[in-house]
Short mmCIF file of N, CA, C and O in Angstrom, two decimals:
data_model
loop_
_atom_site.label_atom_id
_atom_site.label_comp_id
_atom_site.label_asym_id
_atom_site.label_seq_id
_atom_site.Cartn_x
_atom_site.Cartn_y
_atom_site.Cartn_z
N UNK A 145 49.51 132.93 87.66
CA UNK A 145 48.22 132.71 88.30
C UNK A 145 47.51 134.05 88.46
O UNK A 145 48.10 135.05 88.87
N UNK A 146 46.25 134.04 88.18
CA UNK A 146 45.46 135.23 88.43
C UNK A 146 45.05 135.26 89.89
O UNK A 146 44.99 134.24 90.55
N UNK A 147 44.78 136.45 90.37
CA UNK A 147 44.35 136.58 91.76
C UNK A 147 42.89 136.17 91.88
O UNK A 147 42.09 136.40 90.97
N UNK A 148 42.54 135.62 93.05
CA UNK A 148 41.15 135.24 93.30
C UNK A 148 40.30 136.50 93.44
O UNK A 148 40.83 137.59 93.66
N UNK A 149 39.00 136.31 93.32
CA UNK A 149 38.08 137.45 93.49
C UNK A 149 38.22 138.06 94.87
O UNK A 149 38.13 139.27 95.04
N UNK A 150 38.44 137.19 95.87
CA UNK A 150 38.57 137.71 97.25
C UNK A 150 39.81 138.57 97.38
O UNK A 150 39.78 139.58 98.08
N UNK A 151 40.92 138.15 96.78
CA UNK A 151 42.15 138.96 96.85
C UNK A 151 41.89 140.32 96.20
O UNK A 151 42.21 141.36 96.77
N UNK A 152 41.26 140.29 95.03
CA UNK A 152 40.99 141.55 94.31
C UNK A 152 40.05 142.44 95.13
O UNK A 152 40.25 143.65 95.22
N UNK A 153 39.05 141.83 95.78
CA UNK A 153 38.11 142.59 96.57
C UNK A 153 38.82 143.26 97.75
O UNK A 153 38.62 144.45 98.00
N UNK A 154 39.63 142.51 98.46
CA UNK A 154 40.32 143.06 99.62
C UNK A 154 41.41 144.06 99.20
O UNK A 154 41.75 144.96 99.97
N UNK A 155 41.93 143.92 97.99
CA UNK A 155 42.91 144.88 97.49
C UNK A 155 42.20 146.18 97.10
O UNK A 155 42.61 147.28 97.46
N UNK A 156 41.09 146.06 96.36
CA UNK A 156 40.40 147.24 95.86
C UNK A 156 39.54 147.91 96.93
O UNK A 156 39.31 149.11 96.88
N UNK A 157 39.04 147.13 97.89
CA UNK A 157 38.19 147.66 98.97
C UNK A 157 38.70 147.17 100.32
O UNK A 157 38.02 146.41 101.01
N UNK A 158 39.92 147.56 100.67
CA UNK A 158 40.48 147.03 101.93
C UNK A 158 39.66 147.44 103.15
O UNK A 158 39.14 148.55 103.21
N UNK A 159 39.52 146.50 104.07
CA UNK A 159 38.80 146.73 105.31
C UNK A 159 39.76 147.25 106.38
O UNK A 159 40.92 146.87 106.40
N UNK A 160 39.24 148.08 107.28
CA UNK A 160 39.99 148.48 108.47
C UNK A 160 41.30 149.22 108.18
O UNK A 160 42.27 149.07 108.90
N UNK A 161 41.30 150.02 107.14
CA UNK A 161 42.50 150.79 106.80
C UNK A 161 42.56 152.05 107.65
O UNK A 161 41.53 152.67 107.93
N UNK A 162 43.76 152.41 108.06
CA UNK A 162 43.93 153.69 108.75
C UNK A 162 44.80 153.56 109.98
O UNK A 162 45.27 152.48 110.31
N UNK A 163 45.00 154.71 110.61
CA UNK A 163 45.78 154.74 111.84
C UNK A 163 44.84 154.74 113.02
O UNK A 163 43.69 155.12 112.90
N UNK A 164 45.35 154.33 114.15
CA UNK A 164 44.58 154.36 115.38
C UNK A 164 45.43 155.09 116.41
O UNK A 164 46.45 154.56 116.83
N UNK A 165 45.01 156.29 116.73
CA UNK A 165 45.81 157.13 117.63
C UNK A 165 45.91 156.54 119.04
O UNK A 165 46.93 156.65 119.69
N UNK A 166 44.83 155.91 119.52
CA UNK A 166 44.80 155.42 120.90
C UNK A 166 44.92 153.89 120.95
O UNK A 166 44.32 153.25 121.80
N UNK A 167 45.70 153.31 120.05
CA UNK A 167 45.84 151.87 119.99
C UNK A 167 46.45 151.32 121.27
O UNK A 167 47.27 151.97 121.90
N UNK A 168 46.02 150.11 121.64
CA UNK A 168 46.60 149.43 122.81
C UNK A 168 47.85 148.65 122.42
O UNK A 168 48.64 148.28 123.27
N UNK A 169 47.99 148.39 121.14
CA UNK A 169 49.18 147.68 120.65
C UNK A 169 49.40 148.03 119.20
O UNK A 169 48.45 148.16 118.43
N UNK A 170 50.69 148.21 118.83
CA UNK A 170 51.04 148.53 117.44
C UNK A 170 52.18 147.61 117.02
O UNK A 170 53.17 147.48 117.75
N UNK A 171 52.01 146.98 115.88
CA UNK A 171 53.07 146.12 115.37
C UNK A 171 53.45 146.56 113.98
O UNK A 171 52.60 146.82 113.14
N UNK A 172 54.75 146.69 113.75
CA UNK A 172 55.22 147.04 112.42
C UNK A 172 56.23 146.01 111.95
O UNK A 172 57.17 145.68 112.68
N UNK A 173 55.98 145.47 110.79
CA UNK A 173 56.89 144.47 110.22
C UNK A 173 57.15 144.84 108.76
O UNK A 173 56.34 145.53 108.13
N UNK A 174 58.27 144.38 108.26
CA UNK A 174 58.59 144.69 106.89
C UNK A 174 59.46 143.61 106.27
O UNK A 174 60.10 142.83 106.97
N UNK A 175 59.46 143.59 104.97
CA UNK A 175 60.30 142.66 104.21
C UNK A 175 61.09 143.52 103.24
O UNK A 175 60.54 144.01 102.26
N UNK A 176 62.34 143.72 103.57
CA UNK A 176 63.19 144.62 102.77
C UNK A 176 63.33 144.12 101.33
O UNK A 176 63.42 144.91 100.40
N UNK A 177 63.29 142.81 101.16
CA UNK A 177 63.48 142.22 99.81
C UNK A 177 62.39 142.67 98.86
O UNK A 177 62.67 143.00 97.70
N UNK A 178 61.13 142.69 99.34
CA UNK A 178 60.06 143.08 98.44
C UNK A 178 59.56 144.50 98.71
O UNK A 178 58.75 145.04 97.95
N UNK A 179 60.02 145.10 99.79
CA UNK A 179 59.65 146.48 100.09
C UNK A 179 58.30 146.65 100.75
O UNK A 179 57.83 147.78 100.90
N UNK A 180 57.67 145.56 101.17
CA UNK A 180 56.37 145.66 101.83
C UNK A 180 56.56 146.01 103.30
O UNK A 180 57.38 145.41 103.98
N UNK A 181 55.78 146.96 103.78
CA UNK A 181 55.80 147.30 105.21
C UNK A 181 54.36 147.33 105.69
O UNK A 181 53.50 147.95 105.08
N UNK A 182 54.10 146.63 106.80
CA UNK A 182 52.77 146.60 107.39
C UNK A 182 52.82 147.13 108.80
O UNK A 182 53.72 146.79 109.56
N UNK A 183 51.84 147.95 109.11
CA UNK A 183 51.69 148.44 110.48
C UNK A 183 50.28 148.10 110.92
O UNK A 183 49.34 148.42 110.22
N UNK A 184 50.17 147.41 112.04
CA UNK A 184 48.86 147.00 112.53
C UNK A 184 48.61 147.58 113.91
O UNK A 184 49.51 147.62 114.74
N UNK A 185 47.40 148.06 114.11
CA UNK A 185 47.00 148.67 115.39
C UNK A 185 45.84 147.85 115.96
O UNK A 185 44.92 147.51 115.23
N UNK A 186 45.92 147.57 117.26
CA UNK A 186 44.80 146.85 117.89
C UNK A 186 44.30 147.60 119.13
O UNK A 186 45.06 148.26 119.82
N UNK A 187 43.00 147.48 119.34
CA UNK A 187 42.34 148.02 120.53
C UNK A 187 41.83 146.79 121.28
O UNK A 187 41.19 145.91 120.68
N UNK A 188 42.14 146.70 122.58
CA UNK A 188 41.79 145.51 123.35
C UNK A 188 40.97 145.89 124.57
O UNK A 188 41.34 146.82 125.30
N UNK A 189 39.88 145.17 124.76
CA UNK A 189 39.07 145.32 125.97
C UNK A 189 38.74 143.94 126.51
O UNK A 189 38.25 143.09 125.77
N UNK A 190 39.03 143.73 127.78
CA UNK A 190 38.77 142.43 128.42
C UNK A 190 39.34 141.29 127.60
O UNK A 190 38.68 140.27 127.35
N UNK A 191 40.56 141.47 127.14
CA UNK A 191 41.29 140.43 126.40
C UNK A 191 40.72 140.14 125.01
O UNK A 191 41.09 139.17 124.36
N UNK A 192 39.78 140.99 124.54
CA UNK A 192 39.19 140.80 123.20
C UNK A 192 39.64 141.96 122.31
O UNK A 192 39.64 143.12 122.73
N UNK A 193 40.01 141.63 121.08
CA UNK A 193 40.38 142.67 120.12
C UNK A 193 39.10 143.29 119.59
O UNK A 193 38.38 142.68 118.81
N UNK A 194 38.80 144.49 120.08
CA UNK A 194 37.54 145.13 119.72
C UNK A 194 37.65 145.93 118.44
O UNK A 194 36.67 146.17 117.76
N UNK A 195 38.88 146.36 118.12
CA UNK A 195 39.06 147.12 116.87
C UNK A 195 40.47 146.88 116.36
O UNK A 195 41.39 146.61 117.14
N UNK A 196 40.62 146.96 115.08
CA UNK A 196 41.92 146.75 114.46
C UNK A 196 42.00 147.57 113.18
O UNK A 196 41.02 147.69 112.46
N UNK A 197 43.16 148.16 112.97
CA UNK A 197 43.39 148.96 111.76
C UNK A 197 44.76 148.60 111.21
O UNK A 197 45.62 148.11 111.93
N UNK A 198 44.96 148.88 109.94
CA UNK A 198 46.29 148.65 109.38
C UNK A 198 46.65 149.70 108.36
O UNK A 198 45.78 150.32 107.74
N UNK A 199 47.94 149.91 108.21
CA UNK A 199 48.50 150.69 107.11
C UNK A 199 49.54 149.81 106.46
O UNK A 199 50.44 149.32 107.13
N UNK A 200 49.40 149.57 105.18
CA UNK A 200 50.37 148.74 104.47
C UNK A 200 50.90 149.50 103.28
O UNK A 200 50.14 150.06 102.49
N UNK A 201 52.21 149.50 103.17
CA UNK A 201 52.89 150.05 102.00
C UNK A 201 53.40 148.83 101.25
O UNK A 201 54.29 148.13 101.74
N UNK A 202 52.79 148.53 100.13
CA UNK A 202 53.25 147.34 99.43
C UNK A 202 52.35 146.99 98.26
O UNK A 202 51.49 147.78 97.84
N UNK A 203 52.52 145.77 97.78
CA UNK A 203 51.80 145.31 96.61
C UNK A 203 50.36 144.95 96.97
O UNK A 203 49.98 144.95 98.14
N UNK A 204 49.59 144.64 95.96
CA UNK A 204 48.19 144.28 96.16
C UNK A 204 48.01 143.10 97.10
O UNK A 204 47.08 143.09 97.92
N UNK A 205 48.88 142.12 97.01
CA UNK A 205 48.78 140.95 97.90
C UNK A 205 49.04 141.34 99.34
O UNK A 205 48.38 140.82 100.26
N UNK A 206 49.96 142.25 99.57
CA UNK A 206 50.25 142.70 100.93
C UNK A 206 49.03 143.42 101.52
O UNK A 206 48.67 143.22 102.67
N UNK A 207 48.40 144.25 100.70
CA UNK A 207 47.21 144.97 101.15
C UNK A 207 46.06 144.00 101.41
O UNK A 207 45.40 144.06 102.44
N UNK A 208 45.85 143.07 100.50
CA UNK A 208 44.76 142.09 100.64
C UNK A 208 44.96 141.22 101.88
O UNK A 208 43.99 140.96 102.61
N UNK A 209 46.18 140.76 102.11
CA UNK A 209 46.42 139.89 103.26
C UNK A 209 46.28 140.67 104.58
O UNK A 209 45.75 140.15 105.56
N UNK A 210 46.70 141.92 104.59
CA UNK A 210 46.51 142.77 105.80
C UNK A 210 45.04 142.93 106.08
O UNK A 210 44.58 142.78 107.22
N UNK A 211 44.28 143.26 105.04
CA UNK A 211 42.84 143.48 105.17
C UNK A 211 42.16 142.22 105.71
O UNK A 211 41.37 142.28 106.67
N UNK A 212 42.46 141.08 105.10
CA UNK A 212 41.84 139.82 105.53
C UNK A 212 42.25 139.48 106.96
O UNK A 212 41.41 139.05 107.76
N UNK A 213 43.51 139.67 107.31
CA UNK A 213 43.97 139.34 108.67
C UNK A 213 43.22 140.17 109.71
O UNK A 213 42.82 139.66 110.75
N UNK A 214 43.00 141.47 109.41
CA UNK A 214 42.27 142.31 110.38
C UNK A 214 40.84 141.79 110.57
O UNK A 214 40.34 141.75 111.67
N UNK A 215 40.22 141.37 109.46
CA UNK A 215 38.86 140.84 109.53
C UNK A 215 38.82 139.56 110.38
O UNK A 215 37.86 139.31 111.09
N UNK A 216 39.87 138.77 110.28
CA UNK A 216 39.91 137.48 110.94
C UNK A 216 40.19 137.58 112.44
O UNK A 216 39.83 136.68 113.19
N UNK A 217 40.82 138.67 112.90
CA UNK A 217 41.12 138.78 114.33
C UNK A 217 40.17 139.69 115.09
O UNK A 217 40.13 139.65 116.31
N UNK A 218 39.40 140.48 114.38
CA UNK A 218 38.46 141.39 115.04
C UNK A 218 37.42 140.60 115.82
O UNK A 218 36.82 139.67 115.28
N UNK A 219 37.25 140.95 117.09
CA UNK A 219 36.28 140.24 117.92
C UNK A 219 36.83 138.99 118.56
O UNK A 219 36.13 138.33 119.35
N UNK A 220 38.05 138.63 118.24
CA UNK A 220 38.67 137.43 118.81
C UNK A 220 39.44 137.78 120.08
O UNK A 220 39.83 138.92 120.29
N UNK A 221 39.69 136.75 120.90
CA UNK A 221 40.53 136.96 122.08
C UNK A 221 41.98 137.07 121.61
O UNK A 221 42.33 136.66 120.49
N UNK A 222 42.84 137.60 122.50
CA UNK A 222 44.26 137.71 122.19
C UNK A 222 44.82 136.33 121.82
O UNK A 222 45.55 136.19 120.84
N UNK A 223 44.49 135.31 122.60
CA UNK A 223 45.02 133.97 122.33
C UNK A 223 44.55 133.42 120.99
O UNK A 223 45.32 132.81 120.26
N UNK A 224 43.29 133.68 120.67
CA UNK A 224 42.77 133.23 119.36
C UNK A 224 43.50 133.95 118.24
O UNK A 224 43.85 133.35 117.22
N UNK A 225 43.70 135.25 118.41
CA UNK A 225 44.38 136.04 117.37
C UNK A 225 45.81 135.57 117.17
O UNK A 225 46.33 135.56 116.05
N UNK A 226 46.46 135.15 118.27
CA UNK A 226 47.84 134.65 118.16
C UNK A 226 47.92 133.36 117.34
O UNK A 226 48.98 133.04 116.81
N UNK A 227 46.82 132.65 117.26
CA UNK A 227 46.80 131.39 116.49
C UNK A 227 46.63 131.62 114.99
O UNK A 227 46.74 130.68 114.21
N UNK A 228 46.35 132.87 114.60
CA UNK A 228 46.17 133.16 113.17
C UNK A 228 47.45 132.78 112.41
O UNK A 228 48.53 133.23 112.76
N UNK A 229 47.30 131.97 111.40
CA UNK A 229 48.45 131.56 110.61
C UNK A 229 48.37 132.18 109.23
O UNK A 229 47.28 132.50 108.74
N UNK A 230 49.51 132.33 108.59
CA UNK A 230 49.51 132.85 107.24
C UNK A 230 48.74 131.91 106.31
O UNK A 230 48.07 132.35 105.39
N UNK A 231 48.77 130.62 106.62
CA UNK A 231 48.05 129.63 105.81
C UNK A 231 46.54 129.90 105.87
O UNK A 231 45.84 129.83 104.85
N UNK A 232 46.05 130.23 107.06
CA UNK A 232 44.62 130.53 107.23
C UNK A 232 44.24 131.79 106.44
O UNK A 232 43.16 131.84 105.84
N UNK A 233 45.13 132.78 106.42
CA UNK A 233 44.87 134.01 105.67
C UNK A 233 44.80 133.69 104.17
O UNK A 233 43.90 134.13 103.47
N UNK A 234 45.75 132.89 103.69
CA UNK A 234 45.78 132.51 102.27
C UNK A 234 44.50 131.74 101.90
O UNK A 234 43.89 132.02 100.89
N UNK A 235 44.10 130.81 102.77
CA UNK A 235 42.89 130.02 102.51
C UNK A 235 41.65 130.92 102.47
O UNK A 235 40.78 130.75 101.65
N UNK A 236 41.60 131.89 103.41
CA UNK A 236 40.46 132.80 103.47
C UNK A 236 40.36 133.65 102.20
O UNK A 236 39.29 134.08 101.80
N UNK A 237 41.50 133.89 101.57
CA UNK A 237 41.55 134.67 100.32
C UNK A 237 41.42 133.79 99.08
O UNK A 237 41.59 134.28 97.96
N UNK A 238 41.14 132.49 99.29
CA UNK A 238 41.06 131.53 98.16
C UNK A 238 42.37 131.43 97.40
O UNK A 238 42.38 131.26 96.19
N UNK A 239 43.47 131.54 98.13
CA UNK A 239 44.79 131.28 97.54
C UNK A 239 45.53 132.54 97.12
O UNK A 239 44.92 133.60 96.90
N UNK A 240 46.85 132.40 97.03
CA UNK A 240 47.74 133.45 96.54
C UNK A 240 48.78 132.81 95.63
O UNK A 240 49.11 131.65 95.82
N UNK A 241 49.30 133.58 94.68
CA UNK A 241 50.39 133.04 93.87
C UNK A 241 51.58 132.70 94.80
O UNK A 241 51.80 133.39 95.80
N UNK A 242 52.31 131.64 94.48
CA UNK A 242 53.44 131.19 95.30
C UNK A 242 54.39 132.32 95.64
O UNK A 242 54.85 132.44 96.77
N UNK A 243 54.68 133.18 94.67
CA UNK A 243 55.64 134.26 94.93
C UNK A 243 55.09 135.38 95.79
O UNK A 243 55.78 136.34 96.08
N UNK A 244 53.82 135.24 96.21
CA UNK A 244 53.20 136.27 97.08
C UNK A 244 52.85 135.72 98.46
O UNK A 244 52.28 136.44 99.28
N UNK A 245 53.19 134.45 98.73
CA UNK A 245 52.88 133.85 100.02
C UNK A 245 53.55 134.64 101.15
O UNK A 245 53.00 134.76 102.25
N UNK A 246 54.72 135.20 100.88
CA UNK A 246 55.44 135.96 101.94
C UNK A 246 54.59 137.12 102.46
O UNK A 246 54.76 137.54 103.60
N UNK A 247 53.67 137.63 101.67
CA UNK A 247 52.80 138.72 102.12
C UNK A 247 51.90 138.24 103.25
O UNK A 247 51.66 138.98 104.22
N UNK A 248 51.42 137.00 103.14
CA UNK A 248 50.56 136.47 104.19
C UNK A 248 51.36 136.22 105.46
O UNK A 248 50.86 136.37 106.58
N UNK A 249 52.63 135.88 105.31
CA UNK A 249 53.52 135.70 106.46
C UNK A 249 53.68 137.04 107.19
O UNK A 249 53.64 137.13 108.40
N UNK A 250 53.85 138.11 106.40
CA UNK A 250 53.95 139.44 106.98
C UNK A 250 52.68 139.80 107.77
O UNK A 250 52.76 140.37 108.86
N UNK A 251 51.53 139.47 107.23
CA UNK A 251 50.27 139.76 107.91
C UNK A 251 50.22 139.04 109.26
O UNK A 251 49.85 139.64 110.28
N UNK A 252 50.60 137.78 109.27
CA UNK A 252 50.63 137.00 110.51
C UNK A 252 51.62 137.66 111.50
O UNK A 252 51.31 137.83 112.69
N UNK A 253 52.79 138.03 111.01
CA UNK A 253 53.81 138.64 111.87
C UNK A 253 53.35 140.00 112.41
O UNK A 253 53.65 140.35 113.55
N UNK A 254 52.61 140.76 111.60
CA UNK A 254 52.12 142.08 112.06
C UNK A 254 51.13 141.92 113.20
O UNK A 254 51.17 142.67 114.17
N UNK A 255 50.24 140.92 113.08
CA UNK A 255 49.28 140.65 114.15
C UNK A 255 50.03 140.29 115.43
O UNK A 255 49.78 140.83 116.51
N UNK A 256 51.00 139.38 115.30
CA UNK A 256 51.76 138.94 116.48
C UNK A 256 52.56 140.09 117.09
O UNK A 256 52.66 140.21 118.32
N UNK A 257 53.12 140.96 116.25
CA UNK A 257 53.90 142.10 116.75
C UNK A 257 53.00 143.07 117.52
O UNK A 257 53.40 143.61 118.55
N UNK A 258 51.78 143.30 117.01
CA UNK A 258 50.84 144.20 117.68
C UNK A 258 50.44 143.63 119.05
O UNK A 258 50.36 144.36 120.04
N UNK A 259 50.22 142.31 119.10
CA UNK A 259 49.84 141.68 120.36
C UNK A 259 51.01 141.71 121.34
O UNK A 259 50.84 141.96 122.54
N UNK A 260 52.22 141.47 120.84
CA UNK A 260 53.43 141.54 121.67
C UNK A 260 53.57 142.93 122.27
O UNK A 260 53.86 143.10 123.46
N UNK A 261 53.34 143.96 121.45
CA UNK A 261 53.42 145.34 121.92
C UNK A 261 52.36 145.60 122.99
O UNK A 261 52.63 146.20 124.03
N UNK A 262 51.15 145.11 122.75
CA UNK A 262 50.06 145.25 123.71
C UNK A 262 50.46 144.62 125.05
O UNK A 262 50.31 145.23 126.11
N UNK A 263 50.99 143.40 124.98
CA UNK A 263 51.35 142.68 126.21
C UNK A 263 52.48 143.39 126.95
O UNK A 263 52.47 143.45 128.19
N UNK A 264 53.44 143.95 126.22
CA UNK A 264 54.54 144.63 126.90
C UNK A 264 54.05 145.93 127.54
O UNK A 264 54.50 146.31 128.62
N UNK A 265 53.08 146.60 126.90
CA UNK A 265 52.50 147.81 127.50
C UNK A 265 51.73 147.46 128.76
O UNK A 265 51.78 148.19 129.75
N UNK A 266 51.00 146.33 128.74
CA UNK A 266 50.24 145.89 129.92
C UNK A 266 51.20 145.56 131.06
O UNK A 266 50.94 145.91 132.20
N UNK A 267 52.29 144.88 130.72
CA UNK A 267 53.28 144.52 131.74
C UNK A 267 53.91 145.78 132.35
O UNK A 267 54.12 145.85 133.56
N UNK A 268 54.14 146.79 131.52
CA UNK A 268 54.71 148.05 132.00
C UNK A 268 53.75 148.76 132.97
O UNK A 268 54.17 149.43 133.89
N UNK A 269 52.44 148.56 132.72
CA UNK A 269 51.43 149.15 133.60
C UNK A 269 51.22 148.30 134.85
O UNK A 269 50.47 148.66 135.74
N UNK A 270 51.87 147.12 134.86
CA UNK A 270 51.73 146.23 136.00
C UNK A 270 50.42 145.46 136.01
O UNK A 270 49.87 145.12 137.05
N UNK A 271 49.88 145.19 134.80
CA UNK A 271 48.61 144.46 134.71
C UNK A 271 48.85 143.03 134.21
O UNK A 271 49.70 142.78 133.46
#
């Protein structure tokens, strides 16, 4: 299967790439089998994800799904972002080859890991 135009666009022109030094939450997930590693950073104000960045070491599908996932959670509440599913990411990209679906799962897991980190930091601050 060829990649959709959206996958190619997000691979060649990924959105929200980079590190965030003052992130409120950081999630890192990886799949040793395929060697993809995703790191996602979120900035949260009043329970809304105001900014999000990612660094992904991996294939084009991993980069495209990370990029799309960041676009989908930016401006959303924490609870809305937690509802992001890998299926929604795949649909937003107009599909992925079956052997690349695991990349979208990683993107979903990276979002959830960043939110989990944010929540544990908030709990540590007593908020």
